[in-house]
Coordinates of C-alpha atoms in Angstrom, one line a residue:
Chain A
M1 CA 0.0 0.0 0.0
K2 CA 2.9 2.3 -0.7
A3 CA 1.5 5.6 -1.8
S4 CA 2.4 6.7 -5.3
R5 CA 3.5 10.3 -5.5
I6 CA 2.4 10.9 -9.1
G7 CA -1.2 11.6 -8.3
P8 CA -0.5 14.2 -5.6
W9 CA 2.0 15.9 -7.9
I10 CA -0.6 16.1 -10.7
A11 CA -3.2 17.4 -8.4
V12 CA -0.9 20.1 -7.0
T13 CA 0.4 21.1 -10.4
L14 CA -3.1 21.4 -11.9
G15 CA -4.2 23.3 -8.9
A16 CA -1.3 25.7 -9.1
L17 CA -2.0 26.2 -12.8
Y18 CA -5.6 27.0 -12.3
F19 CA -4.8 29.5 -9.6
L20 CA -1.7 31.2 -11.2
V21 CA -2.8 31.5 -14.8
P22 CA -5.6 34.0 -14.0
L23 CA -3.2 36.0 -12.0
I24 CA -0.6 36.0 -14.7
G25 CA -3.3 36.7 -17.3
T26 CA -4.7 39.6 -15.3
F27 CA -1.2 41.1 -14.8
E28 CA -0.3 40.7 -18.4
F29 CA -3.6 42.3 -19.4
S30 CA -3.1 45.2 -17.0
L31 CA 0.2 46.1 -18.8
R32 CA -1.3 46.2 -22.3
M33 CA -2.8 49.7 -22.2
R34 CA -0.1 51.2 -24.5
R35 CA -0.3 49.8 -28.0
G36 CA 2.6 47.4 -28.9
T37 CA 4.5 47.6 -25.6
Y38 CA 4.0 46.8 -22.0
S39 CA 3.6 49.7 -19.6
F40 CA 2.2 50.6 -16.2
D41 CA -0.1 53.2 -17.7
A42 CA -3.2 51.5 -16.4
Y43 CA -1.9 51.6 -12.8
R44 CA -0.8 55.2 -13.2
I45 CA -4.3 56.2 -14.4
V46 CA -6.0 54.2 -11.7
L47 CA -3.8 55.4 -8.9
G48 CA -4.1 59.0 -10.1
D49 CA -7.9 58.8 -10.3
P50 CA -9.5 61.0 -7.6
N51 CA -12.4 58.6 -7.4
F52 CA -10.1 55.7 -6.7
Q53 CA -8.4 57.6 -3.9
A54 CA -11.6 58.8 -2.4
S55 CA -13.4 55.5 -2.6
F56 CA -10.4 53.5 -1.4
L57 CA -9.9 55.9 1.6
Y58 CA -13.6 55.7 2.3
S59 CA -13.5 51.9 2.5
V60 CA -10.3 51.9 4.6
V61 CA -12.0 54.2 7.1
L62 CA -15.1 52.0 7.0
A63 CA -13.0 48.9 7.6
L64 CA -11.2 50.5 10.6
A65 CA -14.6 51.6 12.0
T66 CA -15.9 48.0 11.5
I67 CA -12.9 46.5 13.3
V68 CA -13.2 48.9 16.3
V69 CA -17.0 48.4 16.6
G70 CA -16.8 44.7 16.0
T71 CA -14.0 44.2 18.5
L72 CA -15.7 46.2 21.2
L73 CA -18.8 44.1 20.6
V74 CA -17.3 40.7 20.3
V75 CA -14.5 40.6 22.9
P76 CA -16.6 41.6 25.9
T77 CA -19.4 39.2 24.8
A78 CA -17.1 36.3 24.2
Y79 CA -15.2 37.0 27.5
W80 CA -18.4 37.3 29.4
V81 CA -19.9 34.1 28.0
Q82 CA -16.8 32.2 28.7
L83 CA -16.5 33.5 32.3
R84 CA -20.1 33.8 33.5
L85 CA -22.6 32.4 31.1
P86 CA -21.1 29.2 29.5
K87 CA -24.7 27.9 29.1
L88 CA -25.3 30.7 26.6
R89 CA -22.4 29.7 24.4
P90 CA -24.3 27.6 21.9
L91 CA -26.9 30.4 21.4
V92 CA -24.2 33.1 20.9
E93 CA -22.3 30.9 18.5
F94 CA -25.5 30.2 16.6
V95 CA -26.2 33.9 16.3
T96 CA -22.7 34.7 15.1
L97 CA -23.0 32.1 12.4
L98 CA -26.3 33.5 11.1
P99 CA -24.6 36.0 8.7
L100 CA -23.3 32.9 6.9
V101 CA -26.8 31.5 6.7
I102 CA -28.6 34.6 5.6
P103 CA -27.1 35.9 2.3
A104 CA -25.7 39.5 2.6
I105 CA -28.1 40.7 -0.1
V106 CA -31.0 39.6 2.0
I107 CA -29.7 41.4 5.1
V108 CA -29.2 44.7 3.3
F109 CA -32.6 44.3 1.7
G110 CA -34.0 44.1 5.2
Y111 CA -32.0 47.2 6.3
L112 CA -33.4 49.2 3.4
R113 CA -37.0 48.4 4.5
L114 CA -36.4 48.7 8.2
Y115 CA -34.3 51.9 8.3
N116 CA -35.8 53.9 5.5
S117 CA -37.2 57.4 5.8
Q118 CA -40.6 56.2 7.0
S119 CA -39.3 54.1 9.9
I120 CA -38.8 55.1 13.5
L121 CA -35.0 54.8 13.1
P122 CA -34.5 56.5 9.6
L123 CA -30.8 55.8 9.3
T124 CA -30.8 56.0 5.5
D125 CA -32.1 59.6 5.6
S126 CA -28.6 61.1 5.9
S127 CA -25.2 60.2 4.6
R128 CA -23.8 59.9 8.2
G129 CA -26.7 57.7 9.2
T130 CA -26.2 55.4 6.2
D131 CA -22.4 55.2 6.9
L132 CA -23.3 54.1 10.4
L133 CA -25.7 51.5 9.0
L134 CA -23.1 50.3 6.6
T135 CA -20.6 50.0 9.4
F136 CA -23.1 47.9 11.5
G137 CA -23.8 45.9 8.4
Y138 CA -20.1 45.1 7.9
V139 CA -19.8 44.2 11.6
T140 CA -22.6 41.7 11.0
L141 CA -20.8 40.3 8.0
A142 CA -17.5 40.0 10.0
L143 CA -19.2 38.5 13.0
P144 CA -18.6 34.8 12.2
Y145 CA -14.9 35.4 11.6
L146 CA -14.3 37.9 14.4
Y147 CA -16.2 35.8 17.0
R148 CA -14.5 32.6 16.1
S149 CA -11.1 34.2 16.1
V150 CA -11.6 35.9 19.5
D151 CA -13.3 32.8 21.0
T152 CA -10.3 30.6 20.0
G153 CA -8.0 33.2 21.5
L154 CA -9.9 33.3 24.8
R155 CA -10.0 29.5 25.1
A156 CA -6.2 29.4 24.9
I157 CA -5.7 31.6 27.9
D158 CA -7.0 31.0 31.5
V159 CA -9.7 33.6 31.6
R160 CA -10.9 32.7 35.1
T161 CA -7.5 32.9 36.8
L162 CA -6.6 36.1 35.0
T163 CA -9.8 37.7 36.0
E164 CA -9.6 36.5 39.6
A165 CA -6.0 37.7 39.9
A166 CA -6.9 41.1 38.6
E167 CA -10.0 41.3 40.8
S168 CA -8.0 40.4 44.0
L169 CA -5.6 43.2 43.1
G170 CA -8.6 45.6 43.0
A171 CA -8.9 46.0 39.2
S172 CA -12.2 47.3 37.8
W173 CA -14.1 45.6 35.0
S174 CA -12.8 48.0 32.4
T175 CA -9.2 47.5 33.6
I176 CA -9.6 43.8 33.5
L177 CA -11.0 43.9 30.0
F178 CA -8.7 46.5 28.4
K179 CA -5.5 45.9 30.4
V180 CA -5.7 42.1 31.0
I181 CA -7.9 40.4 28.5
F182 CA -7.3 42.5 25.3
P183 CA -3.4 42.2 25.5
N184 CA -3.6 38.5 26.1
I185 CA -5.6 37.8 23.0
R186 CA -4.0 40.5 20.9
S187 CA -3.0 38.1 18.1
A188 CA -6.5 36.6 17.9
I189 CA -8.0 40.1 17.7
L190 CA -5.5 41.1 15.0
S191 CA -6.2 38.0 12.9
G192 CA -9.9 38.8 13.1
A193 CA -9.1 42.4 12.3
F194 CA -7.1 41.7 9.1
L195 CA -9.7 39.3 7.9
T196 CA -12.4 41.9 8.5
F197 CA -10.3 44.4 6.6
A198 CA -10.0 42.0 3.6
I199 CA -13.7 41.4 3.6
V200 CA -14.8 45.0 3.9
I201 CA -12.3 46.7 1.6
G202 CA -13.8 45.5 -1.7
E203 CA -17.3 44.7 -0.5
F204 CA -19.9 45.4 -3.2
T205 CA -23.4 44.4 -2.3
F206 CA -24.0 46.4 0.9
A207 CA -22.2 49.5 -0.3
S208 CA -23.9 49.5 -3.7
L209 CA -27.4 49.0 -2.4
L210 CA -27.0 51.6 0.3
N211 CA -25.6 53.9 -2.3
R212 CA -22.3 54.8 -0.6
P213 CA -19.2 55.7 -2.5
A214 CA -17.1 52.7 -1.4
F215 CA -14.3 50.9 -3.2
G216 CA -16.5 47.9 -4.3
P217 CA -19.1 50.0 -6.3
Y218 CA -16.1 52.0 -7.7
L219 CA -14.6 48.8 -8.9
Q220 CA -17.8 47.7 -10.6
L221 CA -18.2 51.1 -12.3
V222 CA -14.7 51.0 -13.7
G223 CA -15.3 47.4 -14.8
A224 CA -18.4 48.4 -16.7
N225 CA -16.7 51.3 -18.5
R226 CA -13.0 50.7 -19.0
A227 CA -10.8 48.0 -20.6
Y228 CA -7.4 47.8 -18.9
E229 CA -7.9 49.6 -15.6
P230 CA -10.1 46.8 -14.2
A231 CA -7.2 44.4 -14.6
A232 CA -4.9 46.8 -12.8
L233 CA -7.5 47.1 -10.0
A234 CA -7.8 43.4 -9.7
I235 CA -4.1 43.1 -9.2
I236 CA -4.2 45.9 -6.6
A237 CA -7.1 44.1 -4.8
F238 CA -5.2 40.9 -4.9
V239 CA -2.1 42.5 -3.3
V240 CA -4.3 44.0 -0.6
T241 CA -5.9 40.7 0.2
W242 CA -2.5 39.0 0.2
A243 CA -1.1 41.6 2.6
C244 CA -4.0 41.1 5.0
M245 CA -3.5 37.3 5.0
G246 CA 0.2 37.7 5.3
L247 CA -0.2 39.9 8.3
I248 CA -2.6 37.3 9.9
Q249 CA 0.2 34.8 9.5
V250 CA 2.8 37.1 11.0
F251 CA 0.7 38.0 14.0
G252 CA -0.8 34.5 14.4
A253 CA 2.7 32.9 14.4
A254 CA 3.8 35.0 17.3
R255 CA 1.6 33.0 19.6
G256 CA 1.0 30.0 17.3
P257 CA 1.9 27.1 19.6
T258 CA -0.4 28.2 22.4
Q259 CA -3.5 28.0 20.2
P260 CA -5.2 24.7 20.0
K261 CA -5.7 23.3 16.5
Chain B
M1 CA -13.6 18.7 25.8
A2 CA -16.5 18.7 28.3
A3 CA -14.9 16.3 30.8
G4 CA -11.6 18.1 31.1
T5 CA -12.7 21.5 32.1
I6 CA -15.0 21.2 35.1
A7 CA -15.2 24.7 36.5
I8 CA -13.4 25.3 39.7
S9 CA -16.0 26.3 42.3
K10 CA -16.4 30.0 42.1
P11 CA -15.7 32.3 45.0
A12 CA -18.8 34.0 46.4
R13 CA -20.0 36.7 44.0
R14 CA -21.7 39.9 44.6
P15 CA -25.4 39.4 45.3
S16 CA -26.5 41.1 42.0
G17 CA -24.3 38.6 40.1
S18 CA -26.9 36.9 37.9
A19 CA -28.8 39.9 36.8
L20 CA -25.5 41.7 36.2
A21 CA -24.3 38.7 34.2
W22 CA -27.1 39.1 31.7
I23 CA -26.4 42.8 31.2
G24 CA -22.9 41.8 30.0
V25 CA -24.3 40.1 26.9
A26 CA -27.1 42.6 26.4
P27 CA -25.2 44.8 23.8
F28 CA -24.5 41.8 21.7
F29 CA -28.1 40.6 21.6
L30 CA -29.4 44.1 21.0
F31 CA -27.0 44.5 18.1
A32 CA -28.0 41.1 16.7
T33 CA -31.7 41.9 17.0
L34 CA -31.4 45.2 15.3
F35 CA -29.1 44.4 12.5
L36 CA -29.6 40.7 11.9
I37 CA -32.9 39.3 13.3
L38 CA -35.3 42.2 12.8
P39 CA -34.3 43.0 9.2
T40 CA -34.6 39.3 8.2
A41 CA -37.9 38.9 10.2
F42 CA -39.3 42.0 8.4
L43 CA -38.7 40.3 5.0
I44 CA -40.1 37.0 6.1
I45 CA -43.3 38.5 7.5
G46 CA -43.6 40.7 4.4
A47 CA -43.4 37.5 2.2
F48 CA -46.7 36.4 3.8
Q49 CA -48.5 39.8 3.3
D50 CA -50.2 41.5 0.4
A51 CA -49.7 45.2 -0.4
D52 CA -52.2 46.2 2.3
G53 CA -50.6 44.1 5.0
H54 CA -53.2 41.2 5.0
F55 CA -52.0 37.6 5.4
T56 CA -51.6 35.8 2.1
L57 CA -49.8 32.9 0.5
V58 CA -50.1 34.4 -3.0
N59 CA -46.5 35.8 -3.0
L60 CA -45.2 32.3 -2.4
T61 CA -47.3 30.8 -5.2
D62 CA -46.2 33.7 -7.4
L63 CA -42.7 32.5 -7.1
S64 CA -43.6 29.9 -9.8
Q65 CA -43.5 32.6 -12.5
P66 CA -41.2 31.4 -15.3
T67 CA -38.6 34.1 -14.8
I68 CA -38.3 33.5 -11.1
L69 CA -38.3 29.7 -11.4
A70 CA -35.6 30.0 -14.1
A71 CA -33.5 32.3 -11.8
Y72 CA -33.7 29.8 -8.9
K73 CA -33.0 26.9 -11.3
I74 CA -29.8 28.4 -12.8
S75 CA -28.6 29.6 -9.3
L76 CA -29.1 26.1 -7.9
E77 CA -27.3 24.6 -10.9
I78 CA -24.3 26.9 -10.6
S79 CA -24.1 26.5 -6.8
A80 CA -24.4 22.7 -7.1
A81 CA -21.8 22.5 -9.9
S82 CA -19.3 24.9 -8.2
A83 CA -19.8 23.2 -4.8
L84 CA -19.3 19.7 -6.2
G85 CA -16.4 20.7 -8.3
G86 CA -14.9 22.8 -5.6
A87 CA -15.3 19.9 -3.1
L88 CA -13.8 17.2 -5.3
I89 CA -10.8 19.3 -6.5
G90 CA -10.3 20.8 -3.0
F91 CA -10.3 17.4 -1.5
A92 CA -7.8 16.1 -4.0
L93 CA -5.5 19.1 -3.3
A94 CA -5.8 19.0 0.5
H95 CA -5.2 15.2 0.4
A96 CA -2.2 15.6 -1.8
A97 CA -0.8 18.2 0.5
V98 CA -1.6 16.4 3.8
S99 CA -0.7 12.8 3.0
G100 CA 0.7 12.8 -0.6
G101 CA 4.3 12.6 0.6
L102 CA 5.1 15.9 -1.2
P103 CA 8.0 18.2 -0.1
A104 CA 7.2 20.0 3.2
W105 CA 6.9 23.5 1.7
I106 CA 3.9 22.5 -0.4
R107 CA 1.4 22.4 2.5
P108 CA 2.0 25.9 4.1
T109 CA 2.2 27.4 0.7
L110 CA -1.1 25.8 -0.3
M111 CA -2.7 26.9 3.0
T112 CA -1.5 30.5 2.7
F113 CA -2.6 30.7 -0.9
S114 CA -6.0 29.2 0.0
G115 CA -6.5 31.9 2.6
V116 CA -5.8 34.6 0.1
A117 CA -7.8 33.0 -2.8
S118 CA -10.9 32.2 -0.7
N119 CA -11.1 35.8 0.1
F120 CA -10.3 37.0 -3.4
A121 CA -13.9 37.1 -4.5
G122 CA -16.3 39.8 -5.5
V123 CA -15.7 42.3 -8.3
P124 CA -11.9 41.9 -8.7
L125 CA -12.3 38.1 -9.3
A126 CA -14.6 38.9 -12.2
F127 CA -12.0 41.2 -13.7
A128 CA -9.3 38.6 -13.4
F129 CA -11.3 36.0 -15.3
L130 CA -12.3 38.5 -18.0
A131 CA -8.7 39.5 -18.4
T132 CA -7.7 35.8 -18.7
L133 CA -10.6 34.1 -20.5
G134 CA -12.4 37.0 -22.0
R135 CA -12.5 37.4 -25.7
T136 CA -9.1 39.2 -25.7
G137 CA -7.8 37.5 -22.5
L138 CA -4.4 36.0 -22.3
V139 CA -5.4 32.3 -22.4
T140 CA -7.9 32.9 -25.2
W141 CA -5.1 34.6 -27.1
A142 CA -2.5 32.0 -26.3
L143 CA -4.7 29.1 -27.4
M144 CA -5.3 30.9 -30.7
Q145 CA -1.7 31.9 -31.2
W146 CA 0.0 28.7 -30.2
F147 CA -2.5 26.0 -31.0
G148 CA -4.8 27.7 -33.6
F149 CA -7.6 26.9 -31.2
S150 CA -10.5 29.3 -31.0
L151 CA -12.0 29.0 -27.5
Y152 CA -15.0 31.0 -28.4
A153 CA -15.8 29.0 -31.5
T154 CA -16.5 26.0 -29.2
G155 CA -19.4 27.9 -27.7
F156 CA -17.4 28.8 -24.6
N157 CA -18.7 31.9 -22.9
L158 CA -17.5 33.4 -19.6
L159 CA -21.0 35.0 -19.1
N160 CA -23.0 31.8 -18.8
F161 CA -23.5 28.8 -16.5
F162 CA -20.2 27.2 -17.3
G163 CA -18.2 30.5 -17.2
L164 CA -19.6 31.5 -13.9
T165 CA -19.0 28.1 -12.4
L166 CA -15.4 28.1 -13.5
T167 CA -15.0 31.6 -12.0
Y168 CA -16.6 30.6 -8.7
L169 CA -14.3 27.6 -8.4
Y170 CA -11.5 30.1 -7.8
F171 CA -12.8 30.8 -4.3
Q172 CA -14.7 27.5 -3.8
I173 CA -11.6 25.2 -4.1
P174 CA -9.5 27.1 -1.6
L175 CA -12.4 27.3 0.8
M176 CA -12.7 23.5 0.6
V177 CA -8.9 23.1 1.2
L178 CA -9.2 25.3 4.3
I179 CA -12.2 23.5 5.8
L180 CA -11.1 20.0 5.0
T181 CA -7.4 20.0 5.9
P182 CA -8.1 19.8 9.7
A183 CA -10.4 16.8 9.0
L184 CA -7.7 15.1 6.9
D185 CA -5.2 15.7 9.8
G186 CA -7.7 13.7 11.9
L187 CA -7.0 10.6 9.8
K188 CA -4.6 8.9 12.1
R189 CA -1.5 7.3 10.7
E190 CA -2.1 4.2 12.9
W191 CA -5.4 3.5 11.1
R192 CA -3.6 3.3 7.8
E193 CA -0.9 1.1 9.3
A194 CA -3.4 -1.1 11.0
A195 CA -5.3 -1.5 7.8
S196 CA -2.1 -2.3 6.0
T197 CA -1.0 -4.8 8.6
L198 CA -4.4 -6.6 8.3
G199 CA -3.8 -6.9 4.6
A200 CA -6.2 -4.2 3.4
S201 CA -5.7 -2.9 -0.1
R202 CA -5.6 0.8 -0.8
G203 CA -9.2 0.6 -2.1
Q204 CA -10.3 -1.2 1.0
Y205 CA -8.6 1.3 3.3
W206 CA -10.5 4.1 1.5
R207 CA -13.8 2.3 1.4
W208 CA -13.8 1.1 5.0
V209 CA -11.7 3.6 6.9
V210 CA -11.3 6.9 5.2
L211 CA -14.8 7.4 3.8
P212 CA -16.8 6.4 6.9
V213 CA -14.7 8.9 9.0
L214 CA -14.6 11.7 6.4
W215 CA -18.1 11.6 4.9
P216 CA -19.7 14.1 7.4
S217 CA -16.8 16.6 6.7
L218 CA -17.0 16.0 3.0
L219 CA -20.8 16.4 2.7
G220 CA -20.9 19.2 5.2
S221 CA -18.2 21.2 3.5
T222 CA -19.9 20.7 0.1
L223 CA -23.1 22.1 1.6
L224 CA -21.2 25.1 2.9
L225 CA -19.7 25.7 -0.5
F226 CA -23.2 25.4 -2.0
A227 CA -24.6 28.1 0.3
N228 CA -21.5 30.2 -0.3
S229 CA -22.0 30.5 -4.0
F230 CA -25.8 30.6 -3.8
G231 CA -25.6 34.0 -1.9
A232 CA -22.8 35.5 -4.0
V233 CA -23.7 38.7 -5.9
A234 CA -20.7 40.8 -6.8
T235 CA -18.7 38.4 -9.0
A236 CA -21.7 37.5 -11.1
Y237 CA -22.9 41.1 -11.4
A238 CA -19.5 42.4 -12.4
L239 CA -19.0 39.5 -14.8
T240 CA -22.3 39.4 -16.5
G241 CA -24.0 42.7 -15.7
S242 CA -27.7 41.7 -15.5
S243 CA -27.5 39.5 -18.6
L244 CA -27.5 36.2 -16.5
N245 CA -30.7 35.6 -14.7
I246 CA -29.6 34.2 -11.4
V247 CA -31.6 34.7 -8.2
T248 CA -29.2 37.1 -6.5
I249 CA -29.0 39.4 -9.5
L250 CA -32.8 39.3 -9.9
L251 CA -33.1 40.2 -6.2
Y252 CA -30.5 43.0 -6.7
A253 CA -32.6 44.4 -9.6
Q254 CA -35.8 44.1 -7.5
I255 CA -34.2 46.0 -4.6
R256 CA -33.0 48.7 -7.0
G257 CA -36.1 49.1 -9.0
D258 CA -38.9 46.8 -8.1
V259 CA -38.6 44.9 -11.4
L260 CA -41.2 42.4 -10.3
H261 CA -43.7 45.3 -9.7
N262 CA -44.6 43.8 -6.4
Q263 CA -42.7 44.6 -3.2
N264 CA -44.0 41.6 -1.3
L265 CA -43.1 39.2 -4.1
G266 CA -39.5 40.6 -3.6
Y267 CA -39.7 39.6 0.1
A268 CA -40.9 36.1 -1.0
L269 CA -37.9 35.9 -3.3
A270 CA -35.6 36.7 -0.4
L271 CA -37.4 34.2 1.8
G272 CA -36.8 31.5 -0.8
M273 CA -33.1 32.3 -0.7
I274 CA -33.0 32.2 3.1
I275 CA -34.7 28.8 3.1
I276 CA -32.2 27.3 0.6
T277 CA -29.0 28.7 2.3
G278 CA -30.5 28.0 5.7
V279 CA -31.2 24.3 5.1
S280 CA -27.8 23.7 3.6
N281 CA -26.0 25.6 6.5
V282 CA -28.0 23.9 9.2
A283 CA -27.1 20.6 7.7
Y284 CA -23.5 21.7 7.5
I285 CA -23.5 22.6 11.2
W286 CA -25.1 19.3 12.1
L287 CA -22.6 17.3 10.0
R288 CA -19.7 19.3 11.5
G289 CA -20.9 18.1 14.9
R290 CA -20.8 14.5 13.7
A291 CA -17.4 15.0 12.1
E292 CA -15.9 16.4 15.3
R293 CA -16.5 13.1 17.1
W294 CA -13.4 11.7 15.4
S295 CA -11.1 14.5 16.2
R296 CA -11.5 14.2 19.9

């Protein structure tokens, strides 16, 4: 029953081809803007486009807001469930998984009906209100990943002992949370944060249906109207995603061995 | 896991402990109610109402209109094809990396790349495939130039069922690799050795050891992939505009401009999607519970 290595090599080679060829194809295409020669013209045009800068900046700010709100929501909840309400864990876990069950387009459809100008909470009436709604929507989308990451981080440390030690030294709840728990699960929070960033930065459905000038709708607009710029944008988006995943590995590795599985 | 962590008896808490304990999770449940439960409930209730708010089942029966049925059908087909394809290829890749006896660098490379590719979805993914397999794409051009083979003469089109499935595989395969690798790690070396010692062939080892252990993971992951592509909007929209009638694009158009000329029918359309992704996700969660038995 000696395993032959030809099969695995074929699988990995074909897989690598399927994943690399579109990247090479996109990169090659993005260089073709100037007739007869390769150039970075498409990148220069894209990066110099005020709409690119504005929408990218908008999405970066939105991603940071999502990370802050999401972390402040998820960490205390996961900490509290672990420490005081372990019976509630299955319910909380189920709720955090719901955004995977309910498609994003359905959730935003609900927002548009529930928070429109005729409702008691007319968030979509103003730009700021819609930005807030979009942030909350992104927190919802990020919930499954953020919660799982933080929960894994909390399970790897001894929450009870840390809390009791801090309590016996007279620490308040906010001190325990921000000076004891947060630093101890820093790598888990950062992993969740970078993943959230990668999800939010190019998100299309929420931003487009809520009519906000985010990077996702900008991408779609350029795609519908231009030839070479979309390819350059795809490469840029890939690099951003890669950077986020790379940072997760960097920060995850710092505490890697202490995390189960 | 349950047996090992019996809680150490707590020191006496402040009297208001239990009421206070619930306040700790109140923000989370308030958030979930406002931005997850209520918006969804609003649509579900709306699906059972007519324009005046009276109870009706007409919206659900109206889903049988040819356009809507066709949208559901092609969405289901694309999701099924990309889930099955993604699951099979992802399984082959993960298995090759975990127990294929390949050089050690293959596995971390594959995992990192899968993390990136499974998140490289949405609009940029559509651009990448257009630049590669579109009419002027690199592969289309190379096939013509080097082999005199015209891809588009064969009826290939990136903007139909086959094209969209091929594009979706770009995030489905890596997702499968990510979900399945831990399960494959759970296949203990001793089982293989025991089977081998007892004279089992490779086929018998797979039939009687690997598949019985892995089937909940395999089936569960396939269902997750299915739901994943069923709810996808951005890639399809950027790739095909509104030329391909899949259910997410129909719903997008309905939200934008009430193309069905009936708000409540739109809610029913959303309800149908929730049911489909809900059933496959609940089955996934149940199967994952079964799969975890082996990894204890």
